[in-house]
Each structure stands twice: as C-alpha cells, then as structure tokens.
Amino acid sequence: MRNVKSSGIQVSPLSPTLGSSRRHFLSAVATLGGLLAMVVPARPMGNYDQNRHGPHCFLKGTQIRTPQGERLVEDLRIGDLVLTVSGDTKPIKWIGRMRFERDGRTSWDKAVAPIRIACGAFNGDLPHSDLYVSYGHCFLINGLLISAGDLINGSSITSWQPPDMDVFEYLHIELESHDVILANGAPAETLPGDASHGEFDNFDEYVALYGAALTPQTPYAPIIIAGSGRRQALRSHVRGVLAPLYDRRQPLEIIRDELARQAHRSSAA
C-alpha cells in the first residue's frame, strides 16, 4: 500500500446559491488515490433487529435539498424532485417509513438510536445544522460511502439518547438508482432499489406500485465496511499513532482521524 498523507476530507455539497448554471455546483468528490476500498452491493435496510444496527434512514425533521430549496423529509411525496450531489434533479420513486417506540425502557437500544452528526462536523461547514440518521446510513466522503456509525468519534459524531423522546420516526428516499442527495447540506445516500422494502411499515404501498421484486443496482460509490473487534480497534489506533512517521492507515481510518482532529480543533477554539 502506498504511503498517503491526509489532506482533510472531501465532501461534495451543492452550492448554497441555487441557479440554472452548472457553475453553481461543486464538482463531485474524488476518490483517494492509490487506496483500495471494499466494494459491496447495496445492502438491506429496514426494521429493528438486535443483530443489526436498525433502520438506515433519516430521522423525521431532516431537511432535504430540492430545486425550490430545502424541505422536511416527512413533507416530501412520490414524484417530488430532489437535487443530487452531482447537480442533477431527480424524481422520488418511493419513500419508506418506519416508527419505533421505546416501550417504557430507560434508554433506546443502540440499534435504533440515531447518530447525531453535529453542525459543521464535516470540515467545519457541513451539515449546516445537527443531522440525525440511523447507524448504517452512509455519507459520501472522499469518494467513498461510509456509515454514520463508523464515523462516531464521541464529540462531533455521537450516538444520540434523548431522554424525553419515546418515539423515533425514520424515512428513506428511493430514486430510480442508488444516488446521493443532500440532507441538512451533507451528501447522504438514497435507498438502494434492491434493499429489503418489506421491513418498512408502508411496504404494502411499495408492492401496490412496483411489485415485490427487487431491482439490482450498483452502489453509487465504493462502500467501506469497518473491521470489528478489539484487535481491529487496537491496530487502527496504532496506525493512527504511527501516521506522522509512516502512514499505513486505511481510507476509513484517515477519514475518522481527520474528523476527530477537526472536532478537537473546533472545541479548542
């Protein structure tokens, strides 16, 4: 593996000023040169499961960028247009919905609790306000799709446990192909067509519109999966410590280290 130095992270939001010209959009993110990513197919999304990290969706209240400006995800409907990270406008094919109740437990299970991505967690400017998504929802960073849960740093990106919320409502947007849209300004994935739609509360609606067959799709970008276990965590920590001398970090480690550095710098300011 080549020795690659970190130069920050690259995300690709649309310009805050919307216009008809392509010059109003930032270019798509570039992949990290010389680094290999594990490419996996679009994976199942859906309902709460003790053995998974729960639904892969936006929490109710998320702002999605459309040609007319931002709209709450819960106010969007099939056929509405959204802006993709490339600057294209695409219609919504379907919106999956899920609702979870705490049922008197003192805290939410981590498989259901949202991940909070604080305002400015990405390079100090994105998302433009606190963003709440499920653990496995991926973001486009350095040309790679990485889940929110794998970016947790205990500061700017954390598991959220609100003591006064007994219900979580998640929604996910599906387009004709796997894509990346803007959620509170941050580049977030859409629902893959070959996801497990049956795990959404409104699956009957999907079947009535499109049938139950899955549609094979190619992921928008390479999907990075973090290793698990204490040994993997230790190796990651050691590679991070040695990075100034010889950088052998994996792409995800580089991104996590940079996000943690940005969070520390922001808190110290």
PDB file of N, CA, C and O in Angstrom, residues 19-57:
ATOM      1  N   GLY A  19     -28.949  28.046  -8.846  1.00  0.00           N
ATOM      2  CA  GLY A  19     -29.154  28.727 -10.103  1.00  0.00           C
ATOM      3  C   GLY A  19     -29.256  27.729 -11.212  1.00  0.00           C
ATOM      4  O   GLY A  19     -29.124  26.524 -11.015  1.00  0.00           O
ATOM      5  N   SER A  20     -29.449  28.195 -12.433  1.00  0.00           N
ATOM      6  CA  SER A  20     -29.629  27.284 -13.558  1.00  0.00           C
ATOM      7  C   SER A  20     -28.305  26.801 -14.126  1.00  0.00           C
ATOM      8  O   SER A  20     -28.262  25.799 -14.820  1.00  0.00           O
ATOM      9  N   SER A  21     -27.231  27.503 -13.853  1.00  0.00           N
ATOM     10  CA  SER A  21     -25.950  27.159 -14.440  1.00  0.00           C
ATOM     11  C   SER A  21     -25.231  26.101 -13.629  1.00  0.00           C
ATOM     12  O   SER A  21     -25.299  26.077 -12.410  1.00  0.00           O
ATOM     13  N   ARG A  22     -24.496  25.259 -14.325  1.00  0.00           N
ATOM     14  CA  ARG A  22     -23.708  24.226 -13.662  1.00  0.00           C
ATOM     15  C   ARG A  22     -22.608  24.827 -12.781  1.00  0.00           C
ATOM     16  O   ARG A  22     -22.108  24.184 -11.874  1.00  0.00           O
ATOM     17  N   ARG A  23     -22.229  26.073 -13.042  1.00  0.00           N
ATOM     18  CA  ARG A  23     -21.155  26.653 -12.250  1.00  0.00           C
ATOM     19  C   ARG A  23     -21.561  26.872 -10.814  1.00  0.00           C
ATOM     20  O   ARG A  23     -20.728  27.175  -9.966  1.00  0.00           O
ATOM     21  N   HIS A  24     -22.853  26.697 -10.496  1.00  0.00           N
ATOM     22  CA  HIS A  24     -23.323  26.876  -9.134  1.00  0.00           C
ATOM     23  C   HIS A  24     -23.104  25.626  -8.280  1.00  0.00           C
ATOM     24  O   HIS A  24     -23.452  25.619  -7.121  1.00  0.00           O
ATOM     25  N   PHE A  25     -22.591  24.574  -8.901  1.00  0.00           N
ATOM     26  CA  PHE A  25     -22.404  23.339  -8.164  1.00  0.00           C
ATOM     27  C   PHE A  25     -20.912  23.014  -8.014  1.00  0.00           C
ATOM     28  O   PHE A  25     -20.122  23.270  -8.913  1.00  0.00           O
ATOM     29  N   LEU A  26     -20.564  22.455  -6.879  1.00  0.00           N
ATOM     30  CA  LEU A  26     -19.206  21.966  -6.701  1.00  0.00           C
ATOM     31  C   LEU A  26     -19.055  20.657  -7.453  1.00  0.00           C
ATOM     32  O   LEU A  26     -20.012  19.931  -7.675  1.00  0.00           O
ATOM     33  N   SER A  27     -17.833  20.358  -7.863  1.00  0.00           N
ATOM     34  CA  SER A  27     -17.594  19.114  -8.591  1.00  0.00           C
ATOM     35  C   SER A  27     -17.751  17.919  -7.668  1.00  0.00           C
ATOM     36  O   SER A  27     -17.692  18.041  -6.451  1.00  0.00           O
ATOM     37  N   ALA A  28     -17.945  16.762  -8.276  1.00  0.00           N
ATOM     38  CA  ALA A  28     -18.105  15.537  -7.474  1.00  0.00           C
ATOM     39  C   ALA A  28     -16.815  15.240  -6.729  1.00  0.00           C
ATOM     40  O   ALA A  28     -15.723  15.630  -7.148  1.00  0.00           O
ATOM     41  N   VAL A  29     -16.932  14.533  -5.619  1.00  0.00           N
ATOM     42  CA  VAL A  29     -15.743  14.223  -4.828  1.00  0.00           C
ATOM     43  C   VAL A  29     -14.839  13.261  -5.564  1.00  0.00           C
ATOM     44  O   VAL A  29     -15.285  12.473  -6.388  1.00  0.00           O
ATOM     45  N   ALA A  30     -13.543  13.357  -5.283  1.00  0.00           N
ATOM     46  CA  ALA A  30     -12.558  12.457  -5.886  1.00  0.00           C
ATOM     47  C   ALA A  30     -12.252  11.322  -4.934  1.00  0.00           C
ATOM     48  O   ALA A  30     -12.312  11.482  -3.723  1.00  0.00           O
ATOM     49  N   THR A  31     -11.919  10.174  -5.500  1.00  0.00           N
ATOM     50  CA  THR A  31     -11.545   9.047  -4.636  1.00  0.00           C
ATOM     51  C   THR A  31     -10.137   9.239  -4.122  1.00  0.00           C
ATOM     52  O   THR A  31      -9.349   9.995  -4.689  1.00  0.00           O
ATOM     53  N   LEU A  32      -9.792   8.573  -3.043  1.00  0.00           N
ATOM     54  CA  LEU A  32      -8.437   8.648  -2.506  1.00  0.00           C
ATOM     55  C   LEU A  32      -7.518   7.837  -3.408  1.00  0.00           C
ATOM     56  O   LEU A  32      -7.661   6.632  -3.534  1.00  0.00           O
ATOM     57  N   GLY A  33      -6.565   8.510  -4.037  1.00  0.00           N
ATOM     58  CA  GLY A  33      -5.677   7.838  -4.980  1.00  0.00           C
ATOM     59  C   GLY A  33      -4.852   6.760  -4.327  1.00  0.00           C
ATOM     60  O   GLY A  33      -4.288   6.957  -3.269  1.00  0.00           O
ATOM     61  N   GLY A  34      -4.768   5.619  -5.000  1.00  0.00           N
ATOM     62  CA  GLY A  34      -3.891   4.556  -4.555  1.00  0.00           C
ATOM     63  C   GLY A  34      -4.410   3.720  -3.416  1.00  0.00           C
ATOM     64  O   GLY A  34      -3.728   2.802  -2.977  1.00  0.00           O
ATOM     65  N   LEU A  35      -5.604   4.012  -2.890  1.00  0.00           N
ATOM     66  CA  LEU A  35      -6.129   3.237  -1.772  1.00  0.00           C
ATOM     67  C   LEU A  35      -7.242   2.332  -2.257  1.00  0.00           C
ATOM     68  O   LEU A  35      -8.082   2.726  -3.062  1.00  0.00           O
ATOM     69  N   LEU A  36      -7.277   1.133  -1.742  1.00  0.00           N
ATOM     70  CA  LEU A  36      -8.274   0.159  -2.158  1.00  0.00           C
ATOM     71  C   LEU A  36      -9.442   0.168  -1.202  1.00  0.00           C
ATOM     72  O   LEU A  36      -9.265   0.159   0.007  1.00  0.00           O
ATOM     73  N   ALA A  37     -10.639   0.183  -1.738  1.00  0.00           N
ATOM     74  CA  ALA A  37     -11.846   0.144  -0.916  1.00  0.00           C
ATOM     75  C   ALA A  37     -12.550  -1.180  -1.132  1.00  0.00           C
ATOM     76  O   ALA A  37     -12.489  -1.760  -2.212  1.00  0.00           O
ATOM     77  N   MET A  38     -13.213  -1.668  -0.090  1.00  0.00           N
ATOM     78  CA  MET A  38     -14.023  -2.875  -0.232  1.00  0.00           C
ATOM     79  C   MET A  38     -15.357  -2.476  -0.842  1.00  0.00           C
ATOM     80  O   MET A  38     -16.117  -1.717  -0.257  1.00  0.00           O
ATOM     81  N   VAL A  39     -15.644  -2.953  -2.049  1.00  0.00           N
ATOM     82  CA  VAL A  39     -16.895  -2.623  -2.722  1.00  0.00           C
ATOM     83  C   VAL A  39     -17.906  -3.713  -2.424  1.00  0.00           C
ATOM     84  O   VAL A  39     -17.654  -4.886  -2.676  1.00  0.00           O
ATOM     85  N   VAL A  40     -19.033  -3.336  -1.884  1.00  0.00           N
ATOM     86  CA  VAL A  40     -20.075  -4.301  -1.564  1.00  0.00           C
ATOM     87  C   VAL A  40     -21.361  -3.865  -2.234  1.00  0.00           C
ATOM     88  O   VAL A  40     -21.541  -2.699  -2.535  1.00  0.00           O
ATOM     89  N   PRO A  41     -22.279  -4.783  -2.511  1.00  0.00           N
ATOM     90  CA  PRO A  41     -23.549  -4.405  -3.119  1.00  0.00           C
ATOM     91  C   PRO A  41     -24.395  -3.605  -2.161  1.00  0.00           C
ATOM     92  O   PRO A  41     -24.164  -3.608  -0.956  1.00  0.00           O
ATOM     93  N   ALA A  42     -25.373  -2.892  -2.716  1.00  0.00           N
ATOM     94  CA  ALA A  42     -26.316  -2.174  -1.873  1.00  0.00           C
ATOM     95  C   ALA A  42     -26.926  -3.161  -0.901  1.00  0.00           C
ATOM     96  O   ALA A  42     -27.312  -4.259  -1.262  1.00  0.00           O
ATOM     97  N   ARG A  43     -27.003  -2.768   0.368  1.00  0.00           N
ATOM     98  CA  ARG A  43     -27.345  -3.746   1.398  1.00  0.00           C
ATOM     99  C   ARG A  43     -28.732  -3.523   1.963  1.00  0.00           C
ATOM    100  O   ARG A  43     -29.304  -2.459   1.814  1.00  0.00           O
ATOM    101  N   PRO A  44     -29.280  -4.528   2.627  1.00  0.00           N
ATOM    102  CA  PRO A  44     -30.628  -4.403   3.142  1.00  0.00           C
ATOM    103  C   PRO A  44     -30.769  -3.251   4.132  1.00  0.00           C
ATOM    104  O   PRO A  44     -29.881  -2.981   4.918  1.00  0.00           O
ATOM    105  N   MET A  45     -31.881  -2.574   4.052  1.00  0.00           N
ATOM    106  CA  MET A  45     -32.213  -1.545   5.007  1.00  0.00           C
ATOM    107  C   MET A  45     -33.407  -2.055   5.808  1.00  0.00           C
ATOM    108  O   MET A  45     -34.067  -3.000   5.421  1.00  0.00           O
ATOM    109  N   GLY A  46     -33.743  -1.387   6.899  1.00  0.00           N
ATOM    110  CA  GLY A  46     -35.026  -1.748   7.438  1.00  0.00           C
ATOM    111  C   GLY A  46     -35.187  -1.796   8.916  1.00  0.00           C
ATOM    112  O   GLY A  46     -34.553  -1.056   9.645  1.00  0.00           O
ATOM    113  N   ASN A  47     -36.034  -2.685   9.361  1.00  0.00           N
ATOM    114  CA  ASN A  47     -36.584  -2.653  10.705  1.00  0.00           C
ATOM    115  C   ASN A  47     -35.569  -3.025  11.773  1.00  0.00           C
ATOM    116  O   ASN A  47     -34.485  -3.519  11.491  1.00  0.00           O
ATOM    117  N   TYR A  48     -35.968  -2.796  13.008  1.00  0.00           N
ATOM    118  CA  TYR A  48     -35.109  -3.039  14.154  1.00  0.00           C
ATOM    119  C   TYR A  48     -34.763  -4.525  14.288  1.00  0.00           C
ATOM    120  O   TYR A  48     -35.605  -5.388  14.162  1.00  0.00           O
ATOM    121  N   ASP A  49     -33.502  -4.787  14.512  1.00  0.00           N
ATOM    122  CA  ASP A  49     -33.025  -6.149  14.670  1.00  0.00           C
ATOM    123  C   ASP A  49     -31.865  -6.100  15.655  1.00  0.00           C
ATOM    124  O   ASP A  49     -30.915  -5.336  15.470  1.00  0.00           O
ATOM    125  N   GLN A  50     -31.909  -6.901  16.696  1.00  0.00           N
ATOM    126  CA  GLN A  50     -30.852  -6.884  17.704  1.00  0.00           C
ATOM    127  C   GLN A  50     -29.489  -7.205  17.090  1.00  0.00           C
ATOM    128  O   GLN A  50     -28.457  -6.834  17.632  1.00  0.00           O
ATOM    129  N   ASN A  51     -29.475  -7.917  15.969  1.00  0.00           N
ATOM    130  CA  ASN A  51     -28.218  -8.319  15.362  1.00  0.00           C
ATOM    131  C   ASN A  51     -27.741  -7.361  14.278  1.00  0.00           C
ATOM    132  O   ASN A  51     -26.724  -7.584  13.652  1.00  0.00           O
ATOM    133  N   ARG A  52     -28.489  -6.279  14.042  1.00  0.00           N
ATOM    134  CA  ARG A  52     -28.064  -5.284  13.078  1.00  0.00           C
ATOM    135  C   ARG A  52     -28.089  -3.929  13.763  1.00  0.00           C
ATOM    136  O   ARG A  52     -28.339  -3.811  14.950  1.00  0.00           O
ATOM    137  N   HIS A  53     -27.844  -2.904  13.005  1.00  0.00           N
ATOM    138  CA  HIS A  53     -27.837  -1.569  13.573  1.00  0.00           C
ATOM    139  C   HIS A  53     -29.103  -0.803  13.206  1.00  0.00           C
ATOM    140  O   HIS A  53     -29.108   0.413  13.117  1.00  0.00           O
ATOM    141  N   GLY A  54     -30.207  -1.519  13.007  1.00  0.00           N
ATOM    142  CA  GLY A  54     -31.501  -0.887  12.840  1.00  0.00           C
ATOM    143  C   GLY A  54     -31.720  -0.293  11.463  1.00  0.00           C
ATOM    144  O   GLY A  54     -31.028  -0.625  10.505  1.00  0.00           O
ATOM    145  N   PRO A  55     -32.681   0.584  11.349  1.00  0.00           N
ATOM    146  CA  PRO A  55     -33.054   1.154  10.058  1.00  0.00           C
ATOM    147  C   PRO A  55     -31.975   2.077   9.520  1.00  0.00           C
ATOM    148  O   PRO A  55     -31.229   2.680  10.274  1.00  0.00           O
ATOM    149  N   HIS A  56     -31.885   2.162   8.215  1.00  0.00           N
ATOM    150  CA  HIS A  56     -30.910   3.047   7.579  1.00  0.00           C
ATOM    151  C   HIS A  56     -31.691   4.199   6.958  1.00  0.00           C
ATOM    152  O   HIS A  56     -32.022   4.173   5.787  1.00  0.00           O
ATOM    153  N   CYS A  57     -31.980   5.204   7.762  1.00  0.00           N
ATOM    154  CA  CYS A  57     -32.917   6.224   7.309  1.00  0.00           C
ATOM    155  C   CYS A  57     -32.604   7.575   7.919  1.00  0.00           C
ATOM    156  O   CYS A  57     -31.770   7.706   8.804  1.00  0.00           O
TER     157      CYS A  57
END
